[in-house]
Short mmCIF file of C-alpha atoms in Angstrom, two decimals:
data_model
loop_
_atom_site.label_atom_id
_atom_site.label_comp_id
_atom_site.label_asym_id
_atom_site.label_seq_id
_atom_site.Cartn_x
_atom_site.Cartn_y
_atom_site.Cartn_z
CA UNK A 1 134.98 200.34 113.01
CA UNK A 2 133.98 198.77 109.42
CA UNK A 3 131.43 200.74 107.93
CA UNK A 4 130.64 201.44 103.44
CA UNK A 5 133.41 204.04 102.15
CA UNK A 6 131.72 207.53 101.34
CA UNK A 7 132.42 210.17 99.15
CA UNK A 8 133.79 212.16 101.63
CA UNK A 9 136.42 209.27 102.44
CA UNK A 10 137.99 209.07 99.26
CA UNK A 11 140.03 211.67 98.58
CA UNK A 12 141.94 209.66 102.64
CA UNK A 13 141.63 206.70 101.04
CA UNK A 14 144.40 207.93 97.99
CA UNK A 15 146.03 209.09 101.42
CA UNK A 16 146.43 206.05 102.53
CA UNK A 17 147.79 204.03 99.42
CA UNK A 18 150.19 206.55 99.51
CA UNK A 19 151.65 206.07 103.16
CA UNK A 20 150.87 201.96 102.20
CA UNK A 21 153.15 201.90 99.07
CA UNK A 22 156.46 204.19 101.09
CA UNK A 23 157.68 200.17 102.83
CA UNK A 24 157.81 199.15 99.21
CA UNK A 25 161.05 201.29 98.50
CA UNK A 26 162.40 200.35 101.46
CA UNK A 27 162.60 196.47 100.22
CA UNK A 28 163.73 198.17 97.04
CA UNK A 29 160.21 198.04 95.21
CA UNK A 30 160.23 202.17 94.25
CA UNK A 31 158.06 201.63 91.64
CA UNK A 32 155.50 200.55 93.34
CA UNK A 33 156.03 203.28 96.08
CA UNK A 34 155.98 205.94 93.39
CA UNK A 35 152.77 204.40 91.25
CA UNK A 36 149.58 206.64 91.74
CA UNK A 37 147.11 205.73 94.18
CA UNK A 38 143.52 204.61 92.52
CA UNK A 39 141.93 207.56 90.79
CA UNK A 40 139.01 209.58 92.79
CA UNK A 41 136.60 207.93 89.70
CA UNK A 42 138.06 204.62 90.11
CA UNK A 43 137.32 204.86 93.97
CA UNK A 44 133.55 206.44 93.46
CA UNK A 45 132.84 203.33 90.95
CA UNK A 46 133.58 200.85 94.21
CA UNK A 47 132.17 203.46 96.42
CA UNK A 48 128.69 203.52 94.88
CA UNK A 49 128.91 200.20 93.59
CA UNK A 50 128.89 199.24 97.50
CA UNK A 51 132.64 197.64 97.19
CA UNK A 52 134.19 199.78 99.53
CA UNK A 53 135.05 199.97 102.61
CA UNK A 54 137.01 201.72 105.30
CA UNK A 55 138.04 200.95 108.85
CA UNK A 56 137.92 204.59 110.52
CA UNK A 57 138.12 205.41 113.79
CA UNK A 58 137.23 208.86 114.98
CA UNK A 59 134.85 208.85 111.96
CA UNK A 60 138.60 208.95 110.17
CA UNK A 61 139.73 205.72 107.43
CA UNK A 62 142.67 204.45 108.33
CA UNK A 63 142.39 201.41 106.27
CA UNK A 64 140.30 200.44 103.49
CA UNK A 65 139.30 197.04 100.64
CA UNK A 66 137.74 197.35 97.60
CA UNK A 67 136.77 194.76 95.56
CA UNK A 68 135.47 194.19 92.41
CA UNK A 69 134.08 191.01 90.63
CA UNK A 70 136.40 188.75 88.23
CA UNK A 71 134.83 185.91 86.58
CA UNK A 72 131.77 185.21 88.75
CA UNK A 73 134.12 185.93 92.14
CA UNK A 74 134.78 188.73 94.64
CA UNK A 75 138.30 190.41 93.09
CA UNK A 76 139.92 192.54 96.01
CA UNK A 77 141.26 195.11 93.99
CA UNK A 78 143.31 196.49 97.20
CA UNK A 79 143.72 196.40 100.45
CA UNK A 80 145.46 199.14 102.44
CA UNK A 81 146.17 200.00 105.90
CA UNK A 82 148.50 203.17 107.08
CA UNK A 83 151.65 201.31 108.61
CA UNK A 84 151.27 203.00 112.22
CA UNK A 85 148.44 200.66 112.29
CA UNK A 86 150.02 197.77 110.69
CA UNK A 87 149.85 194.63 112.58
CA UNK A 88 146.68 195.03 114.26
CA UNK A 89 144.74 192.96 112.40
CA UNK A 90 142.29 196.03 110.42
CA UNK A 91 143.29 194.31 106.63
CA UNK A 92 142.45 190.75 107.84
CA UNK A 93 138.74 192.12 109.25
CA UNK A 94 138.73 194.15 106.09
CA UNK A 95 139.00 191.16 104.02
CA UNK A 96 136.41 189.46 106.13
CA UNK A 97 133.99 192.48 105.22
CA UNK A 98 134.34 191.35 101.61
CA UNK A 99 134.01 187.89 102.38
CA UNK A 100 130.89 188.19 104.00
CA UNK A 101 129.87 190.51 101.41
CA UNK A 102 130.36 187.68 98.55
CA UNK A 103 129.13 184.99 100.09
CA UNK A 104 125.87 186.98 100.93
CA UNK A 105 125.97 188.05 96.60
CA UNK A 106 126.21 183.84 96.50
CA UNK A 107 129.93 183.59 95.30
CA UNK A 108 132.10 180.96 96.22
CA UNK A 109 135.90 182.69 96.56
CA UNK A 110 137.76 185.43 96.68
CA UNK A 111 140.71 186.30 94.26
CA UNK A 112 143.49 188.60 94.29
CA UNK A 113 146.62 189.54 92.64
CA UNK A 114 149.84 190.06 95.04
CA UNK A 115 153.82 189.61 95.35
CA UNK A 116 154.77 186.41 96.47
CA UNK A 117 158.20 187.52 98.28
CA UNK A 118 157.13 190.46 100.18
CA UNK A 119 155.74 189.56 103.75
CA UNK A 120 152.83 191.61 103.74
CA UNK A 121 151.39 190.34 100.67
CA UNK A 122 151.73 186.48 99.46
CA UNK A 123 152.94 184.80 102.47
CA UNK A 124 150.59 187.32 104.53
CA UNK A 125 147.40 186.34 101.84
CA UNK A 126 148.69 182.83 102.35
CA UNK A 127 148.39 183.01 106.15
CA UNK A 128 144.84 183.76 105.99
CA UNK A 129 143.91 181.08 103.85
CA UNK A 130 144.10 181.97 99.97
CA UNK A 131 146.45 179.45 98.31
CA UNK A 132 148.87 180.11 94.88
CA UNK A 133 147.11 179.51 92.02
CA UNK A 134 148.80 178.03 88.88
CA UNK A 135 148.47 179.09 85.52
CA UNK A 136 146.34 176.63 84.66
CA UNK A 137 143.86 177.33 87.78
CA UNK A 138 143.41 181.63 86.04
CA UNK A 139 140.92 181.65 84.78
CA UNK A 140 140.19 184.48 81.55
CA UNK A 141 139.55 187.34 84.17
CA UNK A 142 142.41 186.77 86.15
CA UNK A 143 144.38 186.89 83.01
CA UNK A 144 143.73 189.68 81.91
CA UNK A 145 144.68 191.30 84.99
CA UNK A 146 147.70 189.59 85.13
CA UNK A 147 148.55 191.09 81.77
CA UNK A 148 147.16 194.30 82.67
CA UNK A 149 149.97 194.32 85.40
CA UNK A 150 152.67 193.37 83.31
CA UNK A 151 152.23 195.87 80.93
CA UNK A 152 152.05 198.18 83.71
CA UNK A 153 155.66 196.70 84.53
CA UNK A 154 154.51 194.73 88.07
CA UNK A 155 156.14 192.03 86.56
CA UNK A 156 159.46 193.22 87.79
CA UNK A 157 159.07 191.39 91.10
CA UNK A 158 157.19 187.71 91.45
CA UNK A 159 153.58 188.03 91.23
CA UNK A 160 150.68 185.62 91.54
CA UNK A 161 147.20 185.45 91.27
CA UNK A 162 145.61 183.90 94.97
CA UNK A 163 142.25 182.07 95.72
CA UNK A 164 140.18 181.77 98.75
CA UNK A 165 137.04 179.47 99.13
CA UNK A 166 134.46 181.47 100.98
CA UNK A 167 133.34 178.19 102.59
CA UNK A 168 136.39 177.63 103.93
CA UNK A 169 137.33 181.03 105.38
CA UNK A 170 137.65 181.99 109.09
CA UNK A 171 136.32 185.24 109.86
CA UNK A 172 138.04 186.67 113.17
#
């Protein structure tokens, strides 16, 4: 079901941040509905980089994780899954893809960026085992992602940067 994103993937891949982002305006979070999906270059620089990945079935994504590398650690850019397949556990094996990705490159966590009050980010990131970190605990990378965000007006709703020790993560 997990296998590298290809070329041919990416243009459904900008599909599905699309149909990912519509539950966002329905907790009142239209901006984030209504921001662009990742760029077709953006996607082919994970893609070839050997970041990316979909879960397809029929040979068709459905879901998909890239990540990227922040200070020394795996960075998951984004995770998305289309909602009619939400709840079935495709972002948490994603995210396991990754982890066993970094740990084989020798890393030691994972990070990520997320909203901490909408249930399918923080609290869901939180389930799985990445913890809050405090501003003290960014480190320069994270930082400047964090500002990155806020100029792109994220800021709007509570946001966090997360952590997850890859020696401490259960893979399903």
């Amino acid at each position: 079901m997990i296998r590298p994103a290809t070329t041919r993937d990416l243009p459904a891949l900008q599909d599905i941040e699309r149909a990912a982002g519509k539950p966002f305006a329905e907790i009142g979070l239209t901006a984030v509905a209504d921001d662009d999906p990742p760029s077709l270059e953006t996607l082919r620089g994970f893609q070839e980089a050997g970041r990316a990945w979909v879960w397809a079935e029929d040979d068709q994504p459905i879901g998909y994780l890239i990540v990227g590398v922040v200070d020394g650690n795996a960075h998951i850019d984004q995770v998305s899954v289309q909602p009619d397949y939400a709840g079935r556990r495709i972002g948490k094996r994603l995210i396991d893809r990754a982890a066993r990705w970094a740990a084989a490159e020798g890393m030691e966590a994972m990070t990520l960026t997320t909203f901490t009050e909408v249930a399918w980010n923080g609290p869901y990131y939180e389930r799985l085992g990445f913890r809050y970190l405090s501003a003290a605990e960014e480190t320069p990378g994270l930082r400047a992602l964090r500002a990155a965000e806020r100029a792109h007006g994220l800021d709007r709703w509570p946001r966090a940067c997360m952590r997850a020790e890859l020696s401490a993560w259960s893979m399903d």
